[in-house]
mmCIF file of C-alpha atoms and ligand atoms in Angstrom:
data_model
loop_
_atom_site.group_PDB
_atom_site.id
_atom_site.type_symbol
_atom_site.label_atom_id
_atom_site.label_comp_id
_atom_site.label_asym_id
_atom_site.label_seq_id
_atom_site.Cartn_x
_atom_site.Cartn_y
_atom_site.Cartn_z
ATOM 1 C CA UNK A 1143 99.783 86.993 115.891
ATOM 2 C CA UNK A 1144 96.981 84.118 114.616
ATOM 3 C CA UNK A 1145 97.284 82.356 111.656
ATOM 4 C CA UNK A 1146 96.002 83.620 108.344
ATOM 5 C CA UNK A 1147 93.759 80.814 106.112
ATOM 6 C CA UNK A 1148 94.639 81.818 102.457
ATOM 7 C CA UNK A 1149 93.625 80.150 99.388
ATOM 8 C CA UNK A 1150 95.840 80.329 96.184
ATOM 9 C CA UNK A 1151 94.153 79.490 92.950
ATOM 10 C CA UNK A 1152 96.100 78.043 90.015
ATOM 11 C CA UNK A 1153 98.975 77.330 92.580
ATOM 12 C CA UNK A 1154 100.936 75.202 90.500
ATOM 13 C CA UNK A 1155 100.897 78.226 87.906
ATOM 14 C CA UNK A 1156 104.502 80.445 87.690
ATOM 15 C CA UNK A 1157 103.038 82.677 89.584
ATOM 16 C CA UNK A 1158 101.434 80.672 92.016
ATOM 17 C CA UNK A 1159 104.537 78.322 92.882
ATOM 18 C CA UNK A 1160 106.189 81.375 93.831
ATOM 19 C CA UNK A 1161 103.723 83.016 95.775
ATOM 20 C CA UNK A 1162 102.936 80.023 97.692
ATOM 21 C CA UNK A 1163 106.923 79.832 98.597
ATOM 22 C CA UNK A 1164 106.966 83.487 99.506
ATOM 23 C CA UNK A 1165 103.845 82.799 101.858
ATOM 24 C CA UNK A 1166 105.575 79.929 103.190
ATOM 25 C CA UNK A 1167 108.757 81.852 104.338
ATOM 26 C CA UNK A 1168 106.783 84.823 105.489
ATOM 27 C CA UNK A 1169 105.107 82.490 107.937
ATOM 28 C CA UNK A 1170 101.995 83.018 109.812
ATOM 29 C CA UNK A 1171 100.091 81.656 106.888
ATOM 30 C CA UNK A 1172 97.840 78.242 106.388
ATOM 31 C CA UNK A 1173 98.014 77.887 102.621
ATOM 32 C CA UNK A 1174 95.592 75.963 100.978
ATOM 33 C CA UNK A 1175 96.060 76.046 97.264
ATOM 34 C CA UNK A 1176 93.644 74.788 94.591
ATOM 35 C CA UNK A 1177 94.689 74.273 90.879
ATOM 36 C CA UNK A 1178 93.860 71.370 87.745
ATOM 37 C CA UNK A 1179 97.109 69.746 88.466
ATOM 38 C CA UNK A 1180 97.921 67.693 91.344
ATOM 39 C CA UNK A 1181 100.229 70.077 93.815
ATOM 40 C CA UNK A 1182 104.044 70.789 91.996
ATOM 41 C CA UNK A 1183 106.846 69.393 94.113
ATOM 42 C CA UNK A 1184 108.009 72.633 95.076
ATOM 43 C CA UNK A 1185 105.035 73.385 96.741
ATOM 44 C CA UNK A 1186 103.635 70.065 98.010
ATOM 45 C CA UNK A 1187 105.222 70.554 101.497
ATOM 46 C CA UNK A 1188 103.685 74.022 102.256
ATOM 47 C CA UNK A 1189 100.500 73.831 101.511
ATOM 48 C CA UNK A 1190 98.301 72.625 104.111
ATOM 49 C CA UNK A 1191 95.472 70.932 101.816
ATOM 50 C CA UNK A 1192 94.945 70.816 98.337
ATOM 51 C CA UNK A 1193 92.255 70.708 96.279
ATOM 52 C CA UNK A 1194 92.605 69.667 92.931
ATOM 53 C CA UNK A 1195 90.020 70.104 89.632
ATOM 54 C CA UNK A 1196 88.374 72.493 87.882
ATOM 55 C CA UNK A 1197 87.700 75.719 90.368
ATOM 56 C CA UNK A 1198 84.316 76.601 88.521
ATOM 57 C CA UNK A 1199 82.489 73.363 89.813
ATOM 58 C CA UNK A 1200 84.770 73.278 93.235
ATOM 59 C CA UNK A 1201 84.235 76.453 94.968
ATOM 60 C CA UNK A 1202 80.976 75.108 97.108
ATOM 61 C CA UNK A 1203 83.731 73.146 98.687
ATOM 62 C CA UNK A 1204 85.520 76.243 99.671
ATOM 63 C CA UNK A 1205 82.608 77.446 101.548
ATOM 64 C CA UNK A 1206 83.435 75.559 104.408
ATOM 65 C CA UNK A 1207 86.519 77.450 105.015
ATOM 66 C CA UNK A 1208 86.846 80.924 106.656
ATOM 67 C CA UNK A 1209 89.583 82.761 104.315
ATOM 68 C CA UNK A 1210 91.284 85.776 105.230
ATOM 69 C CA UNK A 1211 93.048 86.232 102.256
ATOM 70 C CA UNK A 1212 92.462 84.858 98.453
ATOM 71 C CA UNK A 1213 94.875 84.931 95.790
ATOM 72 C CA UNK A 1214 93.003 84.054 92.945
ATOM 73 C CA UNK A 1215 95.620 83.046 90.335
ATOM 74 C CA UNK A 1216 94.133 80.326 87.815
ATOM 75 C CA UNK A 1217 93.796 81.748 84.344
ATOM 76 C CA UNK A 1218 93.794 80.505 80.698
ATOM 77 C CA UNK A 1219 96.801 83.179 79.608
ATOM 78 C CA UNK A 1220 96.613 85.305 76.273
ATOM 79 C CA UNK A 1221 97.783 83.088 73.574
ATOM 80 C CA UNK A 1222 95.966 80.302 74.872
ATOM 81 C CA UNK A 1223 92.891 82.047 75.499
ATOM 82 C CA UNK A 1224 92.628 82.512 71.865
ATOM 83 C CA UNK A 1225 92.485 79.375 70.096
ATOM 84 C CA UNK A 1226 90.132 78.231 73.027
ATOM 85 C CA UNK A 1227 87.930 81.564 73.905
ATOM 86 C CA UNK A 1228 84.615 79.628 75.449
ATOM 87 C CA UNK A 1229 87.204 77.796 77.830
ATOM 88 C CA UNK A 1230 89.209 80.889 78.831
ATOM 89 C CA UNK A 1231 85.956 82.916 79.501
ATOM 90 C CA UNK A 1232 84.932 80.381 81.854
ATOM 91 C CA UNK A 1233 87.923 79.784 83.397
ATOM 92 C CA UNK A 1234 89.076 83.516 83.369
ATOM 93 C CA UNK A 1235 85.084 84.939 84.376
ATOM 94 C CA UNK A 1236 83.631 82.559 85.519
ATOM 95 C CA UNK A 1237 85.596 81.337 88.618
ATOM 96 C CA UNK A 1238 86.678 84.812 89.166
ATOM 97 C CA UNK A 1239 82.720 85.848 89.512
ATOM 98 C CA UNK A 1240 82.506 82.767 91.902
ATOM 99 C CA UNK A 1241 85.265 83.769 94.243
ATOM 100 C CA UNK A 1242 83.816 86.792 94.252
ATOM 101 C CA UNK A 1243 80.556 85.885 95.301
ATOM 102 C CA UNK A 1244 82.449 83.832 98.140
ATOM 103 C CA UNK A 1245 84.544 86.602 99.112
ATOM 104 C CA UNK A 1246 81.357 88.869 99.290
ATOM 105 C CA UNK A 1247 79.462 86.443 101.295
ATOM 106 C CA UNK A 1248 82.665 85.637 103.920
ATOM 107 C CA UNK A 1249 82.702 89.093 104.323
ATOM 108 C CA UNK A 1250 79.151 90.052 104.828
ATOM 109 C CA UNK A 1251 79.212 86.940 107.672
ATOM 110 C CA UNK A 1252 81.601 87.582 109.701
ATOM 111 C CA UNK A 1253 81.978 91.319 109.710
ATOM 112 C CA UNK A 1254 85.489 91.776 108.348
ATOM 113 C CA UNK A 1255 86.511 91.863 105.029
ATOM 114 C CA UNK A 1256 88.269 88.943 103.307
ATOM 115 C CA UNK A 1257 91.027 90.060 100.525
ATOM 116 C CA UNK A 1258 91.172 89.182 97.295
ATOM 117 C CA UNK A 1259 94.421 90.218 95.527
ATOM 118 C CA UNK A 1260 93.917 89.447 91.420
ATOM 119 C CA UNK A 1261 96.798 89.507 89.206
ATOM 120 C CA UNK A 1262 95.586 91.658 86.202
ATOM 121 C CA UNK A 1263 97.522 92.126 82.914
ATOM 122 C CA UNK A 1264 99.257 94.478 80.666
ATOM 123 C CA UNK A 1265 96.625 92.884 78.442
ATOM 124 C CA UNK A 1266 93.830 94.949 79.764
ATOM 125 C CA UNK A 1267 95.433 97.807 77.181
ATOM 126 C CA UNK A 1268 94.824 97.465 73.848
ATOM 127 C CA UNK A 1269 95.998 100.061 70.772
ATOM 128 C CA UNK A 1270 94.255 100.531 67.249
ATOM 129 C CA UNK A 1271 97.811 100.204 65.515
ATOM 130 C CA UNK A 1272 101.553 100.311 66.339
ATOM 131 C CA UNK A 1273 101.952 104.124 65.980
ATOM 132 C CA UNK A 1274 99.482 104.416 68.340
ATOM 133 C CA UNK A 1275 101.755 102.527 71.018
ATOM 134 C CA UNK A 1276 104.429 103.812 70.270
ATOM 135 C CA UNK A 1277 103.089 107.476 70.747
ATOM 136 C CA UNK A 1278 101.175 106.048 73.949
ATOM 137 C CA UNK A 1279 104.064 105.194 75.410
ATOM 138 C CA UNK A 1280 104.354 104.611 79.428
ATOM 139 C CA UNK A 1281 100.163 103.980 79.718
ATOM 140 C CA UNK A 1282 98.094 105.005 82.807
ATOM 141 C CA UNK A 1283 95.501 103.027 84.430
ATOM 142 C CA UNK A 1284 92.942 104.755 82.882
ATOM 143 C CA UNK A 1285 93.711 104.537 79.518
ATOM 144 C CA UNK A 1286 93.756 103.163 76.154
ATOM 145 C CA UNK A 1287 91.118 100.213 78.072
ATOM 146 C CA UNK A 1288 90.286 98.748 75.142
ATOM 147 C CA UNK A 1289 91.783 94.885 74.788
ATOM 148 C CA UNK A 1290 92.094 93.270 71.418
ATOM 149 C CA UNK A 1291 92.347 89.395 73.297
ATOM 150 C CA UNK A 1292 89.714 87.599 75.210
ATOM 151 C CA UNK A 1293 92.552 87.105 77.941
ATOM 152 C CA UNK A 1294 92.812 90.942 78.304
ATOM 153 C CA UNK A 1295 88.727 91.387 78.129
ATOM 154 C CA UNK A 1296 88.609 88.950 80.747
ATOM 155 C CA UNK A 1297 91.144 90.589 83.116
ATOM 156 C CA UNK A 1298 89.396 93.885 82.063
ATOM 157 C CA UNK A 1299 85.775 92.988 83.066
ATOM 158 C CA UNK A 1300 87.349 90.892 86.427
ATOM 159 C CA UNK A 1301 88.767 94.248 87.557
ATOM 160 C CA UNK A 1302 85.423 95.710 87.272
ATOM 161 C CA UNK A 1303 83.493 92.648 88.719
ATOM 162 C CA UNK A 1304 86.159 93.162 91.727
ATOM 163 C CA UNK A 1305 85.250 96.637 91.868
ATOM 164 C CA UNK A 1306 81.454 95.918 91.917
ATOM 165 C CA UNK A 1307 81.282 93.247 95.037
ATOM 166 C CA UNK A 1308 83.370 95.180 96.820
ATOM 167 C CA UNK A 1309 81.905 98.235 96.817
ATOM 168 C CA UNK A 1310 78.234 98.529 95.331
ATOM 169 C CA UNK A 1311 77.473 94.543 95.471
ATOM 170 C CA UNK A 1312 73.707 94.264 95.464
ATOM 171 C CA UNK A 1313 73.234 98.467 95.854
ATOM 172 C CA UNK A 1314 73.748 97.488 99.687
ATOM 173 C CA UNK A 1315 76.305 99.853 100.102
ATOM 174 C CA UNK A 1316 73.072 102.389 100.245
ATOM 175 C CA UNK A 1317 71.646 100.466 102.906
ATOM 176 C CA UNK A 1318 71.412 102.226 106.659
ATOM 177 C CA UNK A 1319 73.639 99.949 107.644
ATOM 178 C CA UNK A 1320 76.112 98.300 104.868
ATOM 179 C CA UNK A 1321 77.055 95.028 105.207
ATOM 180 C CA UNK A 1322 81.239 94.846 105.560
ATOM 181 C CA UNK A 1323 81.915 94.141 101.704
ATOM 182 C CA UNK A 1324 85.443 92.375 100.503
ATOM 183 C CA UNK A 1325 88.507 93.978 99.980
ATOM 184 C CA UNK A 1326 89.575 93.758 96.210
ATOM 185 C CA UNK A 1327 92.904 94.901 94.992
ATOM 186 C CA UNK A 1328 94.602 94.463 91.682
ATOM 187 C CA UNK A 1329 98.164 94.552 90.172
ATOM 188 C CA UNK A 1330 98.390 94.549 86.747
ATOM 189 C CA UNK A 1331 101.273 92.346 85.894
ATOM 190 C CA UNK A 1332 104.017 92.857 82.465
ATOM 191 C CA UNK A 1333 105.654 90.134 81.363
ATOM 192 C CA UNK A 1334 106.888 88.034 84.107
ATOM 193 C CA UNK A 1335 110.297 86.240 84.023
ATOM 194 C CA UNK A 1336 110.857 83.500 86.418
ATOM 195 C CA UNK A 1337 114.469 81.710 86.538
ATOM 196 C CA UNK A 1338 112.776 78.521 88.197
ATOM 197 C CA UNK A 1339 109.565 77.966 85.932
ATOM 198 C CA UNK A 1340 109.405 78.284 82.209
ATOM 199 C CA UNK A 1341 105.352 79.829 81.381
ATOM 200 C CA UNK A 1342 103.090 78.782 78.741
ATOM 201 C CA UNK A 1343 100.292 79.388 77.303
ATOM 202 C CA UNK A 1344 101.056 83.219 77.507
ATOM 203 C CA UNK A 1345 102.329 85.826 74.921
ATOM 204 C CA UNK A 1346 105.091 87.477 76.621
ATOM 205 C CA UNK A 1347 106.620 83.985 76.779
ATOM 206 C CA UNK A 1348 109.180 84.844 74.062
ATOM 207 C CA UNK A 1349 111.080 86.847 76.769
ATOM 208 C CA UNK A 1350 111.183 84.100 79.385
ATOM 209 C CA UNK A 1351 111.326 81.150 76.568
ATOM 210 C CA UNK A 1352 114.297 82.387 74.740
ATOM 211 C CA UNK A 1353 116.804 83.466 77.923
ATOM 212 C CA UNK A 1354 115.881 79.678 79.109
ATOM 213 C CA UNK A 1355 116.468 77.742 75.486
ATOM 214 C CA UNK A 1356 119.565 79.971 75.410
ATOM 215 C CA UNK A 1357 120.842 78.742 78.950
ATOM 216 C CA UNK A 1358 120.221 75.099 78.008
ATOM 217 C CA UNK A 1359 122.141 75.417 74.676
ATOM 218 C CA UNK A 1360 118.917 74.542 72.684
ATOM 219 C CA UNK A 1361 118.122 76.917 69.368
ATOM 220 C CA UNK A 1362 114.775 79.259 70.095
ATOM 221 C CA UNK A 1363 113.028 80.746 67.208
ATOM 222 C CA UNK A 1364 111.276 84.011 68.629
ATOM 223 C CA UNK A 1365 107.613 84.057 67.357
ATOM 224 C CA UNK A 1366 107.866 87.929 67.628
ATOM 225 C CA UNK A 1367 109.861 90.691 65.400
ATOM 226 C CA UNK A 1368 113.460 91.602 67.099
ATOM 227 C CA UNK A 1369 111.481 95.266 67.688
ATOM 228 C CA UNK A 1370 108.573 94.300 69.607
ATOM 229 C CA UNK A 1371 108.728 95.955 72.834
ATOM 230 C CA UNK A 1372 106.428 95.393 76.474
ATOM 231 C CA UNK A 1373 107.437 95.401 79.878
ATOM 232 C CA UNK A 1374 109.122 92.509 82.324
ATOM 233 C CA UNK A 1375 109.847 92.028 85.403
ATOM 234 C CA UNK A 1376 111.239 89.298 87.653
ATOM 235 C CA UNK A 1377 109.317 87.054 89.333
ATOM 236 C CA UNK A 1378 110.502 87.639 92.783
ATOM 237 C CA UNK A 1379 109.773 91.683 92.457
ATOM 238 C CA UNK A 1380 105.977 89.856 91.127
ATOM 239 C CA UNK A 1381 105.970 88.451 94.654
ATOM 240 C CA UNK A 1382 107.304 91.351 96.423
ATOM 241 C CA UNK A 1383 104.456 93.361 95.014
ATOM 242 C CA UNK A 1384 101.591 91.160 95.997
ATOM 243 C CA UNK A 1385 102.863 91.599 99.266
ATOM 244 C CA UNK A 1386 103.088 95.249 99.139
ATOM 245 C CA UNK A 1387 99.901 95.454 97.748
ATOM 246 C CA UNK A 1388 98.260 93.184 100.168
ATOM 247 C CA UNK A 1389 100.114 94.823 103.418
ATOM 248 C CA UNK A 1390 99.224 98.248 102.220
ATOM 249 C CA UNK A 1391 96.587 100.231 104.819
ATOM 250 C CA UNK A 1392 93.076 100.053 102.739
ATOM 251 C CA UNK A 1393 92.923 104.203 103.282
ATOM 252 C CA UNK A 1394 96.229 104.909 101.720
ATOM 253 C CA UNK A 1395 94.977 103.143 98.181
ATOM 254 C CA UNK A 1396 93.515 105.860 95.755
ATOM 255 C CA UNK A 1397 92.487 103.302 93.253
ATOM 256 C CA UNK A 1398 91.714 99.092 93.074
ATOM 257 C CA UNK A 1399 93.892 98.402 90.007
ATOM 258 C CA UNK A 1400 97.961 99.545 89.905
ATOM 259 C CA UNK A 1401 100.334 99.390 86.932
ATOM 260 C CA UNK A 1402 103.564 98.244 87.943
ATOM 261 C CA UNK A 1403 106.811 97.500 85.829
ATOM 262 C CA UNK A 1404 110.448 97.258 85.998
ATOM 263 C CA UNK A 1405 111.741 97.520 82.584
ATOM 264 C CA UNK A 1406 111.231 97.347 79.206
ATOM 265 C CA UNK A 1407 113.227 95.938 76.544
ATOM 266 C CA UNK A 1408 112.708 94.604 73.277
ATOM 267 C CA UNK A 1409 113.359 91.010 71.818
ATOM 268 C CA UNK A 1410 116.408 92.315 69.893
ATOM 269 C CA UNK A 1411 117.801 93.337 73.966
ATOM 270 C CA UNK A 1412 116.592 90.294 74.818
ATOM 271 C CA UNK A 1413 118.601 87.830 72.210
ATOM 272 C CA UNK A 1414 122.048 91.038 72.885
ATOM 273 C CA UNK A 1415 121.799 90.096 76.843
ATOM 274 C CA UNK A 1416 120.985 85.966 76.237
ATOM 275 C CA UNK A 1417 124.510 86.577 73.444
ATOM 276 C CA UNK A 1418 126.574 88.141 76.038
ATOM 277 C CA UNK A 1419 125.807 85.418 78.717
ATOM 278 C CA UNK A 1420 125.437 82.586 76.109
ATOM 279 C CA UNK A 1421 127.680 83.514 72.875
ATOM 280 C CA UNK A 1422 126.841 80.037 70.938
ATOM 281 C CA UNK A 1423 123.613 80.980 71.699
ATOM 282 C CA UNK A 1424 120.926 80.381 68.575
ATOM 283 C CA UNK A 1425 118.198 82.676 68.341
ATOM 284 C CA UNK A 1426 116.420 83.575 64.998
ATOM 285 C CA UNK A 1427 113.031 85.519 64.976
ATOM 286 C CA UNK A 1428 110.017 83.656 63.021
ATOM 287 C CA UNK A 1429 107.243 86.249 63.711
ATOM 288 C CA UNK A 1430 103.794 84.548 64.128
ATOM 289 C CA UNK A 1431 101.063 87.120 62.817
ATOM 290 C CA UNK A 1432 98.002 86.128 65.396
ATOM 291 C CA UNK A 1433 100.836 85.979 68.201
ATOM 292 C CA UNK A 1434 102.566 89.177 66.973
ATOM 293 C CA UNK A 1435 99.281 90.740 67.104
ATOM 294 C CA UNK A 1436 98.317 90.228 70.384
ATOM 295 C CA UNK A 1437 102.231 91.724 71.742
ATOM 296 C CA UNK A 1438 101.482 95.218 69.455
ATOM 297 C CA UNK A 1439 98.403 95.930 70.992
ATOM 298 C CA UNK A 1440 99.899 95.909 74.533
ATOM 299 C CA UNK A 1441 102.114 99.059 75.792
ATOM 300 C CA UNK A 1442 105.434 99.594 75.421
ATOM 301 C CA UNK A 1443 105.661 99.845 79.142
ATOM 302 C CA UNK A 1444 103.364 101.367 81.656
ATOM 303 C CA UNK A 1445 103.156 104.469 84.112
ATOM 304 C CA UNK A 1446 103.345 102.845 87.648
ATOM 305 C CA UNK A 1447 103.549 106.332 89.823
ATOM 306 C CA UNK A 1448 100.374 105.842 91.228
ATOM 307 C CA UNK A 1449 101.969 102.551 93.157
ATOM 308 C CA UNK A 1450 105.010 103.851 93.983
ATOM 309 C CA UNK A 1451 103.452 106.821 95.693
ATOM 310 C CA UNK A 1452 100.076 104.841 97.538
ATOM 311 C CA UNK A 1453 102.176 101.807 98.551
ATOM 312 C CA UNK A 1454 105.928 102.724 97.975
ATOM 313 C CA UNK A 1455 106.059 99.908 95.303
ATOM 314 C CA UNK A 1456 110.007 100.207 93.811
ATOM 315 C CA UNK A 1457 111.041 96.954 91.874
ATOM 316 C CA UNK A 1458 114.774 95.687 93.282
ATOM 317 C CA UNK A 1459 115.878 94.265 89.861
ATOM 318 C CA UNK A 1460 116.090 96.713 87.140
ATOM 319 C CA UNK A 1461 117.156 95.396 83.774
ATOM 320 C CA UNK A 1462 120.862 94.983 84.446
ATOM 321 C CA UNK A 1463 120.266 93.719 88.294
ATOM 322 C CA UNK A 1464 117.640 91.024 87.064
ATOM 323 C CA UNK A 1465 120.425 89.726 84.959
ATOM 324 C CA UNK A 1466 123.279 89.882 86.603
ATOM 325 C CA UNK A 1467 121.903 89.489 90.399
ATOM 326 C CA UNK A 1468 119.497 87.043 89.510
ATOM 327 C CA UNK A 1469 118.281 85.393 86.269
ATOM 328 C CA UNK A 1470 121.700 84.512 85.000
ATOM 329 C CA UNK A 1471 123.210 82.828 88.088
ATOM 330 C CA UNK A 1472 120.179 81.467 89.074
ATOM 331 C CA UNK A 1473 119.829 79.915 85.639
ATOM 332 C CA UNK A 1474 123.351 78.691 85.307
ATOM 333 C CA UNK A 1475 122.780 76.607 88.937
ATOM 334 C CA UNK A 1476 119.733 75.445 87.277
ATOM 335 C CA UNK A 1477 121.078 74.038 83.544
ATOM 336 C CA UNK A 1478 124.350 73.274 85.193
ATOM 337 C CA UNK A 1479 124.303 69.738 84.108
ATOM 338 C CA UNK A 1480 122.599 70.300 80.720
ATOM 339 C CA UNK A 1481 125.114 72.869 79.704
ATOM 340 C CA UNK A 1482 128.382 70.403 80.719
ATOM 341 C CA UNK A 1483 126.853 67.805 78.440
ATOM 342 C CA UNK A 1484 126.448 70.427 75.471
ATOM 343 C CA UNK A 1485 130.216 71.913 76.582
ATOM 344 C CA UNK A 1486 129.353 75.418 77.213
HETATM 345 C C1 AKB B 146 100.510 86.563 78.853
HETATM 346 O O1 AKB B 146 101.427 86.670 78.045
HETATM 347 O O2 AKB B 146 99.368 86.192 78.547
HETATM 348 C C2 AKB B 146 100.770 86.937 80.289
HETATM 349 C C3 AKB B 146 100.443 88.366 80.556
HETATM 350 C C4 AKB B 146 101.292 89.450 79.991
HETATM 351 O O3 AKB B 146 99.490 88.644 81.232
HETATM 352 N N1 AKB B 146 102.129 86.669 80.616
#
């Protein structure tokens, strides 16, 4: 089998370390990966080139390459977003629409469509108040569309923009003879808890932040109320499902854009499970109102049936598996040396 040529955006993101690791040990893949920062240790040896800078005012450059496959990745996340909303559209629009444009193009040239695999959000949902998500419950695809953050209006429109140029880009689809247009699928992600990376710049960061101050001994005030509830997952089940997604025959997909989730819990579980691991652990809750905000208007958890039945998606860590089989003795490998001088 030849080589794939993929490109992953914001590579040195939680996401993107991760994905660029899973490519790597797939094999059959040349990975270039793009992102601001220069390329993170743990990727630097498996990426074939790397581009670094801001992706807006770089993706000429990426012309000269034939991609089979793009994982566009780079995005100013929800909490960020906010206090910086010009930036984010840019970033979040902007060199989506770009890719796009390339990934059209590619396509149209050669014959054969180039995927793009976009990691949407939980933040795509928005709800007018909390009884309204907590009725909602488990949200479909289809509804409550209506994002309170520029993060999730970003993610939002890019699912539609992905929709457009690869389907009905330029009304050639109505042509005699269509030009091959790209292949756009999205996953849109919950909270995602890595026991390797710690995020920023996101909302559901309480989840991840507080399991990793707990494991280092370090207090964590929780910028959320103890019953603020959304959806996680673990990040290798994130990587698992990009692959899914992306190895998925195009004619089994009924839709573009999949919920997926493993479970939900809320920051009261989350400080019970970091207890039982960590009992000195220190964990208060200091809501933050614009921060708080943003967490009520996204679902409790979400309805992923629709990937489970066109792509067999099943997570392998459910709550108690991600702890036990994964996050906690991952973790305690990881802060092994921080937690001997702290004498826990
Ligand atoms: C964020 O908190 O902004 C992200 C997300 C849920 O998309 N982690």
């Amino acid at each position: 089998m030849s080589e794939k040529t993929v490109l992953v955006t914001g590579a040195c993101g939680e996401i993107g370390q991760a994905l660029v690791q899973g490519l790597a040990k797939r094999g059959g893949y040349r990975i270039v990966t793009t992102d601001l920062l220069p390329p993170a240790e743990a990727i630097q040896p498996l990426t074939s080139e790397h581009v670094q800078g801001d992706l807006v005012y770089r993706v000429k450059q990426f012309y000269d390459y034939d991609f089979d496959i793009i994982f566009h990745l780079a995005a100013s996340l929800s909490s960020k977003a906010e206090v910086a909303t010009e930036e984010a559209h840019r970033i979040n629009v902007e060199g989506t629409m770009q890719l796009l444009m390339l990934a059209a193009y590619k396509s149209a040239k050669r014959g054969r469509a180039v995927q793009f695999l976009f990691p949407s959000s939980i933040a795509a949902y928005g709800f007018s108040s909390l009884e309204e998500k907590h009725r909602a419950g488990r949200v479909k695809e289809d509804d409550y569309n209506t994002p309170h953050t520029m993060y999730g209006c970003n993610k939002l429109y890019c699912e539609k923009l992905g929709i457009y140029y690869s389907r009905y880009y330029g009304q050639r689809h109505l042509d005699p003879d269509p030009p091959v247009m790209c292949d756009f699928r999205a996953i849109r992600f919950p909270g995602l808890i890595s026991a390797y990376t710690v995020p920023s710049g996101g909302t559901s960061d309480y989840g991840p932040e507080m399991l990793h101050h707990a494991a280092q001994g370090l207090p964590y005030a929780c910028f959320v109320r103890e019953d603020t509830q959304i959806s996680f997952m673990a990040m290798p089940d994130a990587i698992k499902a990009i692959f899914m997604l992306m190895d998925a025959p195009r004619e089994q997909l009924t839709r573009q854009v999949y919920n997926i989730t493993a479970f939900s819990l809320t920051a009261a579980d989350f400080r019970k499970r970091a207890l039982a691991a960590f009992p000195s652990a220190q964990i208060t809750f200091q809501p933050n109102p614009r921060r708080q905000g943003i967490v009520d208007s996204w679902p409790e958890d979400v309805d992923d049936s629709a990937a489970r039945r066109d792509w067999g998606w099943q997570p392998d860590y459910d709550v108690d598996r991600f702890f036990e089989e994964y996050f906690l003795p991952e973790i305690r490998k990881r802060y092994k040396n921080v937690r001997a001088r702290t004498n826990e």
